[in-house]
Structure formats: C-alpha cells, structure tokens
Amino acid sequence: MVAVSLSGRLIAVAGGAGNLGPTVVQRLAATGVRLCVCGRDRSGLDALAAETGSEIDTNVVDLLDVAATKAWADGLAERYGEVDGLVHLVGGWRGGTPIEDAPLEDWDFLQGLLVRTVQSATQAFAPHLLASGRGRFVLISAGQAQAPTHPNAAYAAAKAASETWTLALADRFRGTGATANIVVVGAIVTPAMRTASPDKDFSTFTPAEEIAEAVAYLCSDAAASMNGQRLTLRGAT
C-alpha cells in the first residue's frame, strides 16, 4: 500500500454499496479522509458500514433524480464546509447478445445507470469541486469503451459516453486546481470473490485493491497534474 494522506478532506463516493465499494471505502478511510457514501437503499449502506468498520456518512440517494442528487451535494458542502472529491462507482452490465438481436431496452437501462448518473452527479458536485481548489472526480470505466465488442454494444456505448462526459468535465476544470480522470478496468475481482472461489484463476481480472489504490492516488496531491487522463488497469494478458 502506497502512503497517501488525504487528512481533512471530504470525499463523496457514489454507488459505494456495490461490489467494489468496500475495498475502495476501506482504502480511502486509511488516508484519513472524511467519507460520505450514497446508495439507492439503506440496507446496502448499512452493510457497507458494518463490513468496512469505518465511520462514514451514508445517504440514500437516487442519482437519476437530479434534484435529490443536488440536495445531497449541497447538503454535504453545508455540513462539512467543503467537498474535495467525488468517486463514481455506479456500475452494471447487460449484454451477451449479437448486436443484430440485442434488445434496445438494454440501452435504456444502461444509459440511465452508466451515463445519466455521471451527468447528474458531476453537475451537482462540480461547483463544490471548483470551490475546493483541489477537487477530484474519478470515474471507473471499462476497456469496452475504447475497444467495443458487438455482444456488448450497448454497454460499450454507455461507457464511452460516460468517459466523454468526464473528459469534458476535465476541460471545465482546466487551470482551476480541480481534476477529472478515468480508471479503466477489466472484469473486477474482489476479496469476497477470491474467498468464494479459491481455486478460480483470476489472473486476467483487475484486482479491486489495485483500483482502490488508483482512486486514492488520483484523489491526492501527487496526481495534481493529471487531468483528463485514462489510467488503465486491465489485469494480466
């Protein structure tokens, strides 16, 4: 583990109750940062708090609700005085069907989950990240965005759209001290997955621990000069 200090900063984590959430939250907690995590249901957030053993501010927020997302961001700034980072962990997948047969309803689902949540969250938090002077936005993306395969066309298109939005946000942040960057991953393996399948070969997967390290780094002063970049962690080939 690389020594990273974020003491005194406030980082918001969107979608922290998902599979990747506990590893990222635990890594960020080790930096001394104050953490505020949102999810769509209370049970998932309570489980996250219990699993990580960290003192985190948890909020039930539907990121598809623009007003609710803005209220979350503004409320954090009001309570804590500033918001220094937003990590977007919201994920999901639909695919596996030849492109000519793929149901277009998959796009409707993925566009909301992977694109609209990025849009609503960044619009809500951008003013606060700019005000911080050292604001950080980190998006978790996938190799499909740059190298799409036809059975995953809708997923790849949604990931590409979210990356494009993030790069545009990076342009907005240019010269302000704030940054927006992307961590590109392959299939993710978590500690829980290794425990459940100890004999499985996960060598081509991206370890959750490496993703968490990348997130901590991108939120730190060590990455102050990185803006509008893709950091690729695709596992062994």
PDB file of C-alpha atoms in Angstrom:
ATOM      1  CA  MET A   1       0.000   0.000   0.000  1.00  0.00           C
ATOM      2  CA  VAL A   2       1.407   3.368  -1.037  1.00  0.00           C
ATOM      3  CA  ALA A   3       1.337   6.068   1.637  1.00  0.00           C
ATOM      4  CA  VAL A   4      -1.354   8.570   0.657  1.00  0.00           C
ATOM      5  CA  SER A   5      -2.669  11.233   3.028  1.00  0.00           C
ATOM      6  CA  LEU A   6      -5.987  12.926   2.434  1.00  0.00           C
ATOM      7  CA  SER A   7      -6.436  14.014   6.024  1.00  0.00           C
ATOM      8  CA  GLY A   8      -9.006  16.773   6.458  1.00  0.00           C
ATOM      9  CA  ARG A   9     -10.558  16.335   3.026  1.00  0.00           C
ATOM     10  CA  LEU A  10     -14.072  15.212   2.277  1.00  0.00           C
ATOM     11  CA  ILE A  11     -14.630  12.649  -0.468  1.00  0.00           C
ATOM     12  CA  ALA A  12     -18.082  11.592  -1.654  1.00  0.00           C
ATOM     13  CA  VAL A  13     -18.500   8.095  -3.086  1.00  0.00           C
ATOM     14  CA  ALA A  14     -21.441   7.428  -5.394  1.00  0.00           C
ATOM     15  CA  GLY A  15     -22.535   3.808  -5.580  1.00  0.00           C
ATOM     16  CA  GLY A  16     -20.323   2.752  -2.698  1.00  0.00           C
ATOM     17  CA  ALA A  17     -22.570  -0.128  -1.666  1.00  0.00           C
ATOM     18  CA  GLY A  18     -21.708  -2.151  -4.797  1.00  0.00           C
ATOM     19  CA  ASN A  19     -19.153  -4.957  -5.072  1.00  0.00           C
ATOM     20  CA  LEU A  20     -16.210  -2.587  -5.457  1.00  0.00           C
ATOM     21  CA  GLY A  21     -17.375  -0.241  -2.700  1.00  0.00           C
ATOM     22  CA  PRO A  22     -15.970  -1.877   0.431  1.00  0.00           C
ATOM     23  CA  THR A  23     -12.434  -2.117  -0.955  1.00  0.00           C
ATOM     24  CA  VAL A  24     -12.407   1.486  -2.168  1.00  0.00           C
ATOM     25  CA  VAL A  25     -14.013   2.820   1.008  1.00  0.00           C
ATOM     26  CA  GLN A  26     -11.549   0.954   3.234  1.00  0.00           C
ATOM     27  CA  ARG A  27      -8.586   2.264   1.218  1.00  0.00           C
ATOM     28  CA  LEU A  28      -9.822   5.828   1.306  1.00  0.00           C
ATOM     29  CA  ALA A  29     -10.590   5.576   5.023  1.00  0.00           C
ATOM     30  CA  ALA A  30      -6.938   4.635   5.600  1.00  0.00           C
ATOM     31  CA  THR A  31      -5.870   8.005   4.171  1.00  0.00           C
ATOM     32  CA  GLY A  32      -7.622   9.918   6.962  1.00  0.00           C
ATOM     33  CA  VAL A  33     -10.266  11.366   4.663  1.00  0.00           C
ATOM     34  CA  ARG A  34     -13.849  12.055   5.725  1.00  0.00           C
ATOM     35  CA  LEU A  35     -16.127   9.822   3.670  1.00  0.00           C
ATOM     36  CA  CYS A  36     -19.701  10.341   2.545  1.00  0.00           C
ATOM     37  CA  VAL A  37     -21.266   7.456   0.619  1.00  0.00           C
ATOM     38  CA  CYS A  38     -24.550   7.266  -1.238  1.00  0.00           C
ATOM     39  CA  GLY A  39     -26.539   4.297  -2.454  1.00  0.00           C
ATOM     40  CA  ARG A  40     -30.083   3.509  -3.526  1.00  0.00           C
ATOM     41  CA  ASP A  41     -31.113   1.531  -0.444  1.00  0.00           C
ATOM     42  CA  ARG A  42     -30.414   1.738   3.256  1.00  0.00           C
ATOM     43  CA  SER A  43     -29.675  -1.963   3.749  1.00  0.00           C
ATOM     44  CA  GLY A  44     -26.755  -1.872   1.328  1.00  0.00           C
ATOM     45  CA  LEU A  45     -25.277   1.188   3.011  1.00  0.00           C
ATOM     46  CA  ASP A  46     -25.654  -0.328   6.482  1.00  0.00           C
ATOM     47  CA  ALA A  47     -23.928  -3.487   5.248  1.00  0.00           C
ATOM     48  CA  LEU A  48     -21.096  -1.375   3.811  1.00  0.00           C
ATOM     49  CA  ALA A  49     -20.590   0.446   7.101  1.00  0.00           C
ATOM     50  CA  ALA A  50     -20.557  -2.850   9.002  1.00  0.00           C
ATOM     51  CA  GLU A  51     -18.175  -4.531   6.559  1.00  0.00           C
ATOM     52  CA  THR A  52     -15.655  -1.707   6.400  1.00  0.00           C
ATOM     53  CA  GLY A  53     -15.787  -0.826  10.063  1.00  0.00           C
ATOM     54  CA  SER A  54     -15.342   2.810   9.078  1.00  0.00           C
ATOM     55  CA  GLU A  55     -17.188   5.853  10.306  1.00  0.00           C
ATOM     56  CA  ILE A  56     -18.860   7.061   7.139  1.00  0.00           C
ATOM     57  CA  ASP A  57     -21.711   9.411   6.412  1.00  0.00           C
ATOM     58  CA  THR A  58     -24.253   7.351   4.463  1.00  0.00           C
ATOM     59  CA  ASN A  59     -27.139   8.727   2.428  1.00  0.00           C
ATOM     60  CA  VAL A  60     -29.860   7.095   0.360  1.00  0.00           C
ATOM     61  CA  VAL A  61     -29.803   8.977  -2.964  1.00  0.00           C
ATOM     62  CA  ASP A  62     -31.221   8.117  -6.383  1.00  0.00           C
ATOM     63  CA  LEU A  63     -28.665   9.630  -8.749  1.00  0.00           C
ATOM     64  CA  LEU A  64     -31.268   9.592 -11.532  1.00  0.00           C
ATOM     65  CA  ASP A  65     -33.137  12.206  -9.506  1.00  0.00           C
ATOM     66  CA  VAL A  66     -31.352  15.453 -10.375  1.00  0.00           C
ATOM     67  CA  ALA A  67     -32.900  17.442  -7.521  1.00  0.00           C
ATOM     68  CA  ALA A  68     -32.087  14.768  -4.939  1.00  0.00           C
ATOM     69  CA  THR A  69     -28.508  14.499  -6.172  1.00  0.00           C
ATOM     70  CA  LYS A  70     -28.024  18.254  -5.975  1.00  0.00           C
ATOM     71  CA  ALA A  71     -29.529  18.292  -2.486  1.00  0.00           C
ATOM     72  CA  TRP A  72     -27.028  15.630  -1.420  1.00  0.00           C
ATOM     73  CA  ALA A  73     -24.059  17.588  -2.785  1.00  0.00           C
ATOM     74  CA  ASP A  74     -25.213  20.922  -1.387  1.00  0.00           C
ATOM     75  CA  GLY A  75     -26.029  19.335   1.963  1.00  0.00           C
ATOM     76  CA  LEU A  76     -22.531  17.892   2.281  1.00  0.00           C
ATOM     77  CA  ALA A  77     -20.960  21.249   1.485  1.00  0.00           C
ATOM     78  CA  GLU A  78     -23.191  22.948   4.050  1.00  0.00           C
ATOM     79  CA  ARG A  79     -22.471  20.409   6.801  1.00  0.00           C
ATOM     80  CA  TYR A  80     -18.758  19.953   6.238  1.00  0.00           C
ATOM     81  CA  GLY A  81     -17.730  23.269   4.717  1.00  0.00           C
ATOM     82  CA  GLU A  82     -16.300  21.839   1.504  1.00  0.00           C
ATOM     83  CA  VAL A  83     -16.328  18.828  -0.797  1.00  0.00           C
ATOM     84  CA  ASP A  84     -12.941  17.801  -2.162  1.00  0.00           C
ATOM     85  CA  GLY A  85     -13.756  14.788  -4.284  1.00  0.00           C
ATOM     86  CA  LEU A  86     -16.377  12.593  -5.916  1.00  0.00           C
ATOM     87  CA  VAL A  87     -15.705   8.956  -6.824  1.00  0.00           C
ATOM     88  CA  HIS A  88     -18.244   7.357  -9.169  1.00  0.00           C
ATOM     89  CA  LEU A  89     -18.526   3.599  -8.587  1.00  0.00           C
ATOM     90  CA  VAL A  90     -22.012   3.070 -10.011  1.00  0.00           C
ATOM     91  CA  GLY A  91     -21.867   0.064 -12.303  1.00  0.00           C
ATOM     92  CA  GLY A  92     -23.897  -2.601 -14.036  1.00  0.00           C
ATOM     93  CA  TRP A  93     -23.966  -4.666 -17.199  1.00  0.00           C
ATOM     94  CA  ARG A  94     -26.311  -6.040 -19.809  1.00  0.00           C
ATOM     95  CA  GLY A  95     -25.178  -7.747 -22.980  1.00  0.00           C
ATOM     96  CA  GLY A  96     -24.051 -11.030 -24.432  1.00  0.00           C
ATOM     97  CA  THR A  97     -26.384 -10.980 -27.436  1.00  0.00           C
ATOM     98  CA  PRO A  98     -25.318 -10.489 -31.075  1.00  0.00           C
ATOM     99  CA  ILE A  99     -25.719  -6.849 -31.999  1.00  0.00           C
ATOM    100  CA  GLU A 100     -28.475  -7.548 -34.535  1.00  0.00           C
ATOM    101  CA  ASP A 101     -30.581  -9.247 -31.844  1.00  0.00           C
ATOM    102  CA  ALA A 102     -29.695  -7.155 -28.811  1.00  0.00           C
ATOM    103  CA  PRO A 103     -32.773  -5.656 -27.122  1.00  0.00           C
ATOM    104  CA  LEU A 104     -32.608  -1.879 -27.318  1.00  0.00           C
ATOM    105  CA  GLU A 105     -34.158  -1.786 -23.863  1.00  0.00           C
ATOM    106  CA  ASP A 106     -30.677  -2.675 -22.642  1.00  0.00           C
ATOM    107  CA  TRP A 107     -29.528   0.737 -23.842  1.00  0.00           C
ATOM    108  CA  ASP A 108     -32.329   2.478 -21.951  1.00  0.00           C
ATOM    109  CA  PHE A 109     -31.255   0.730 -18.754  1.00  0.00           C
ATOM    110  CA  LEU A 110     -27.519   1.276 -19.215  1.00  0.00           C
ATOM    111  CA  GLN A 111     -27.856   4.863 -20.369  1.00  0.00           C
ATOM    112  CA  GLY A 112     -29.545   5.726 -17.102  1.00  0.00           C
ATOM    113  CA  LEU A 113     -27.230   3.679 -14.910  1.00  0.00           C
ATOM    114  CA  LEU A 114     -23.884   4.488 -16.524  1.00  0.00           C
ATOM    115  CA  VAL A 115     -24.386   7.857 -18.193  1.00  0.00           C
ATOM    116  CA  ARG A 116     -27.169   9.796 -16.502  1.00  0.00           C
ATOM    117  CA  THR A 117     -25.822   9.099 -13.017  1.00  0.00           C
ATOM    118  CA  VAL A 118     -22.468  10.545 -14.087  1.00  0.00           C
ATOM    119  CA  GLN A 119     -24.185  13.595 -15.540  1.00  0.00           C
ATOM    120  CA  SER A 120     -26.378  14.344 -12.542  1.00  0.00           C
ATOM    121  CA  ALA A 121     -23.602  13.717 -10.028  1.00  0.00           C
ATOM    122  CA  THR A 122     -20.992  15.838 -11.776  1.00  0.00           C
ATOM    123  CA  GLN A 123     -23.402  18.707 -12.351  1.00  0.00           C
ATOM    124  CA  ALA A 124     -24.311  18.660  -8.657  1.00  0.00           C
ATOM    125  CA  PHE A 125     -20.736  18.425  -7.385  1.00  0.00           C
ATOM    126  CA  ALA A 126     -18.791  20.476  -9.948  1.00  0.00           C
ATOM    127  CA  PRO A 127     -19.361  23.855  -8.230  1.00  0.00           C
ATOM    128  CA  HIS A 128     -18.116  22.419  -4.939  1.00  0.00           C
ATOM    129  CA  LEU A 129     -15.094  20.720  -6.513  1.00  0.00           C
ATOM    130  CA  LEU A 130     -14.188  24.005  -8.172  1.00  0.00           C
ATOM    131  CA  ALA A 131     -14.610  25.878  -4.887  1.00  0.00           C
ATOM    132  CA  SER A 132     -12.297  23.406  -3.135  1.00  0.00           C
ATOM    133  CA  GLY A 133      -9.355  24.353  -5.326  1.00  0.00           C
ATOM    134  CA  ARG A 134      -8.197  20.744  -5.202  1.00  0.00           C
ATOM    135  CA  GLY A 135     -11.393  18.966  -6.213  1.00  0.00           C
ATOM    136  CA  ARG A 136     -11.165  15.491  -7.709  1.00  0.00           C
ATOM    137  CA  PHE A 137     -13.566  13.473  -9.830  1.00  0.00           C
ATOM    138  CA  VAL A 138     -12.769   9.814 -10.542  1.00  0.00           C
ATOM    139  CA  LEU A 139     -14.801   7.614 -12.895  1.00  0.00           C
ATOM    140  CA  ILE A 140     -14.470   3.839 -13.043  1.00  0.00           C
ATOM    141  CA  SER A 141     -14.800   2.754 -16.667  1.00  0.00           C
ATOM    142  CA  ALA A 142     -14.134  -0.319 -18.795  1.00  0.00           C
ATOM    143  CA  GLY A 143     -11.967  -1.323 -21.729  1.00  0.00           C
ATOM    144  CA  GLN A 144     -15.143  -1.803 -23.788  1.00  0.00           C
ATOM    145  CA  ALA A 145     -15.400   1.978 -24.118  1.00  0.00           C
ATOM    146  CA  GLN A 146     -12.297   2.048 -26.318  1.00  0.00           C
ATOM    147  CA  ALA A 147     -12.410  -1.468 -27.767  1.00  0.00           C
ATOM    148  CA  PRO A 148     -16.087  -2.463 -28.049  1.00  0.00           C
ATOM    149  CA  THR A 149     -17.229  -5.964 -28.920  1.00  0.00           C
ATOM    150  CA  HIS A 150     -20.524  -6.445 -30.694  1.00  0.00           C
ATOM    151  CA  PRO A 151     -22.296  -8.523 -27.996  1.00  0.00           C
ATOM    152  CA  ASN A 152     -21.627  -5.656 -25.584  1.00  0.00           C
ATOM    153  CA  ALA A 153     -22.528  -2.773 -27.898  1.00  0.00           C
ATOM    154  CA  ALA A 154     -24.965  -1.017 -25.551  1.00  0.00           C
ATOM    155  CA  TYR A 155     -22.642  -1.373 -22.569  1.00  0.00           C
ATOM    156  CA  ALA A 156     -19.652  -0.146 -24.579  1.00  0.00           C
ATOM    157  CA  ALA A 157     -21.586   2.839 -25.923  1.00  0.00           C
ATOM    158  CA  ALA A 158     -22.748   3.835 -22.450  1.00  0.00           C
ATOM    159  CA  LYS A 159     -19.243   3.562 -21.022  1.00  0.00           C
ATOM    160  CA  ALA A 160     -17.859   5.597 -23.919  1.00  0.00           C
ATOM    161  CA  ALA A 161     -20.464   8.299 -23.313  1.00  0.00           C
ATOM    162  CA  SER A 162     -19.597   8.479 -19.618  1.00  0.00           C
ATOM    163  CA  GLU A 163     -15.898   8.766 -20.477  1.00  0.00           C
ATOM    164  CA  THR A 164     -16.593  11.555 -22.965  1.00  0.00           C
ATOM    165  CA  TRP A 165     -18.610  13.444 -20.350  1.00  0.00           C
ATOM    166  CA  THR A 166     -15.751  13.059 -17.864  1.00  0.00           C
ATOM    167  CA  LEU A 167     -13.192  14.349 -20.357  1.00  0.00           C
ATOM    168  CA  ALA A 168     -15.424  17.351 -20.993  1.00  0.00           C
ATOM    169  CA  LEU A 169     -15.559  17.932 -17.238  1.00  0.00           C
ATOM    170  CA  ALA A 170     -11.761  17.799 -17.207  1.00  0.00           C
ATOM    171  CA  ASP A 171     -11.781  20.567 -19.782  1.00  0.00           C
ATOM    172  CA  ARG A 172     -14.042  22.608 -17.484  1.00  0.00           C
ATOM    173  CA  PHE A 173     -11.575  22.042 -14.649  1.00  0.00           C
ATOM    174  CA  ARG A 174      -8.520  23.028 -16.663  1.00  0.00           C
ATOM    175  CA  GLY A 175      -6.421  25.608 -14.796  1.00  0.00           C
ATOM    176  CA  THR A 176      -8.587  25.559 -11.655  1.00  0.00           C
ATOM    177  CA  GLY A 177      -6.741  23.045  -9.467  1.00  0.00           C
ATOM    178  CA  ALA A 178      -9.575  20.537  -9.862  1.00  0.00           C
ATOM    179  CA  THR A 179      -9.186  17.382 -11.941  1.00  0.00           C
ATOM    180  CA  ALA A 180     -11.322  14.691 -13.568  1.00  0.00           C
ATOM    181  CA  ASN A 181      -9.819  11.336 -14.513  1.00  0.00           C
ATOM    182  CA  ILE A 182     -10.836   7.828 -15.542  1.00  0.00           C
ATOM    183  CA  VAL A 183      -9.712   4.442 -14.234  1.00  0.00           C
ATOM    184  CA  VAL A 184     -10.167   1.825 -16.965  1.00  0.00           C
ATOM    185  CA  VAL A 185     -10.587  -1.717 -15.674  1.00  0.00           C
ATOM    186  CA  GLY A 186     -11.381  -5.185 -16.929  1.00  0.00           C
ATOM    187  CA  ALA A 187     -13.506  -7.735 -15.099  1.00  0.00           C
ATOM    188  CA  ILE A 188     -13.080  -6.980 -11.391  1.00  0.00           C
ATOM    189  CA  VAL A 189     -12.100  -9.492  -8.736  1.00  0.00           C
ATOM    190  CA  THR A 190     -12.875  -8.588  -5.126  1.00  0.00           C
ATOM    191  CA  PRO A 191     -11.617 -10.192  -1.907  1.00  0.00           C
ATOM    192  CA  ALA A 192     -15.063 -11.731  -1.428  1.00  0.00           C
ATOM    193  CA  MET A 193     -14.875 -13.363  -4.864  1.00  0.00           C
ATOM    194  CA  ARG A 194     -11.488 -14.909  -4.080  1.00  0.00           C
ATOM    195  CA  THR A 195     -12.830 -16.289  -0.816  1.00  0.00           C
ATOM    196  CA  ALA A 196     -15.882 -17.744  -2.528  1.00  0.00           C
ATOM    197  CA  SER A 197     -13.861 -19.313  -5.385  1.00  0.00           C
ATOM    198  CA  PRO A 198     -10.342 -20.010  -4.061  1.00  0.00           C
ATOM    199  CA  ASP A 199      -9.426 -22.292  -6.963  1.00  0.00           C
ATOM    200  CA  LYS A 200     -10.543 -19.993  -9.762  1.00  0.00           C
ATOM    201  CA  ASP A 201      -7.943 -18.316 -11.988  1.00  0.00           C
ATOM    202  CA  PHE A 202      -8.446 -14.571 -11.647  1.00  0.00           C
ATOM    203  CA  SER A 203      -5.142 -13.626 -13.317  1.00  0.00           C
ATOM    204  CA  THR A 204      -6.836 -11.725 -16.151  1.00  0.00           C
ATOM    205  CA  PHE A 205      -9.105  -9.792 -13.773  1.00  0.00           C
ATOM    206  CA  THR A 206      -8.430  -6.353 -12.302  1.00  0.00           C
ATOM    207  CA  PRO A 207      -7.995  -6.635  -8.522  1.00  0.00           C
ATOM    208  CA  ALA A 208     -10.275  -4.365  -6.522  1.00  0.00           C
ATOM    209  CA  GLU A 209      -7.278  -3.464  -4.365  1.00  0.00           C
ATOM    210  CA  GLU A 210      -5.439  -2.014  -7.384  1.00  0.00           C
ATOM    211  CA  ILE A 211      -8.483   0.022  -8.338  1.00  0.00           C
ATOM    212  CA  ALA A 212      -8.711   1.362  -4.798  1.00  0.00           C
ATOM    213  CA  GLU A 213      -5.029   2.356  -4.881  1.00  0.00           C
ATOM    214  CA  ALA A 214      -5.586   4.190  -8.168  1.00  0.00           C
ATOM    215  CA  VAL A 215      -8.578   6.037  -6.736  1.00  0.00           C
ATOM    216  CA  ALA A 216      -6.627   7.109  -3.649  1.00  0.00           C
ATOM    217  CA  TYR A 217      -3.754   8.290  -5.825  1.00  0.00           C
ATOM    218  CA  LEU A 218      -5.978  10.298  -8.159  1.00  0.00           C
ATOM    219  CA  CYS A 219      -7.617  11.988  -5.168  1.00  0.00           C
ATOM    220  CA  SER A 220      -4.238  13.034  -3.760  1.00  0.00           C
ATOM    221  CA  ASP A 221      -1.907  15.957  -4.371  1.00  0.00           C
ATOM    222  CA  ALA A 222       0.513  13.540  -6.058  1.00  0.00           C
ATOM    223  CA  ALA A 223      -1.875  13.471  -9.028  1.00  0.00           C
ATOM    224  CA  ALA A 224      -2.488  17.212  -9.137  1.00  0.00           C
ATOM    225  CA  SER A 225      -1.065  17.463 -12.665  1.00  0.00           C
ATOM    226  CA  MET A 226      -3.218  14.625 -14.016  1.00  0.00           C
ATOM    227  CA  ASN A 227      -6.403  15.891 -15.638  1.00  0.00           C
ATOM    228  CA  GLY A 228      -8.431  14.325 -18.426  1.00  0.00           C
ATOM    229  CA  GLN A 229      -6.382  11.122 -18.328  1.00  0.00           C
ATOM    230  CA  ARG A 230      -7.182   7.408 -18.522  1.00  0.00           C
ATOM    231  CA  LEU A 231      -5.328   5.198 -16.055  1.00  0.00           C
ATOM    232  CA  THR A 232      -5.613   1.642 -17.397  1.00  0.00           C
ATOM    233  CA  LEU A 233      -5.658  -1.380 -15.092  1.00  0.00           C
ATOM    234  CA  ARG A 234      -6.702  -4.276 -17.279  1.00  0.00           C
ATOM    235  CA  GLY A 235      -5.159  -7.266 -15.492  1.00  0.00           C
ATOM    236  CA  ALA A 236      -2.557  -9.681 -16.844  1.00  0.00           C
ATOM    237  CA  THR A 237      -2.625 -10.606 -20.527  1.00  0.00           C
TER     238      THR A 237
END
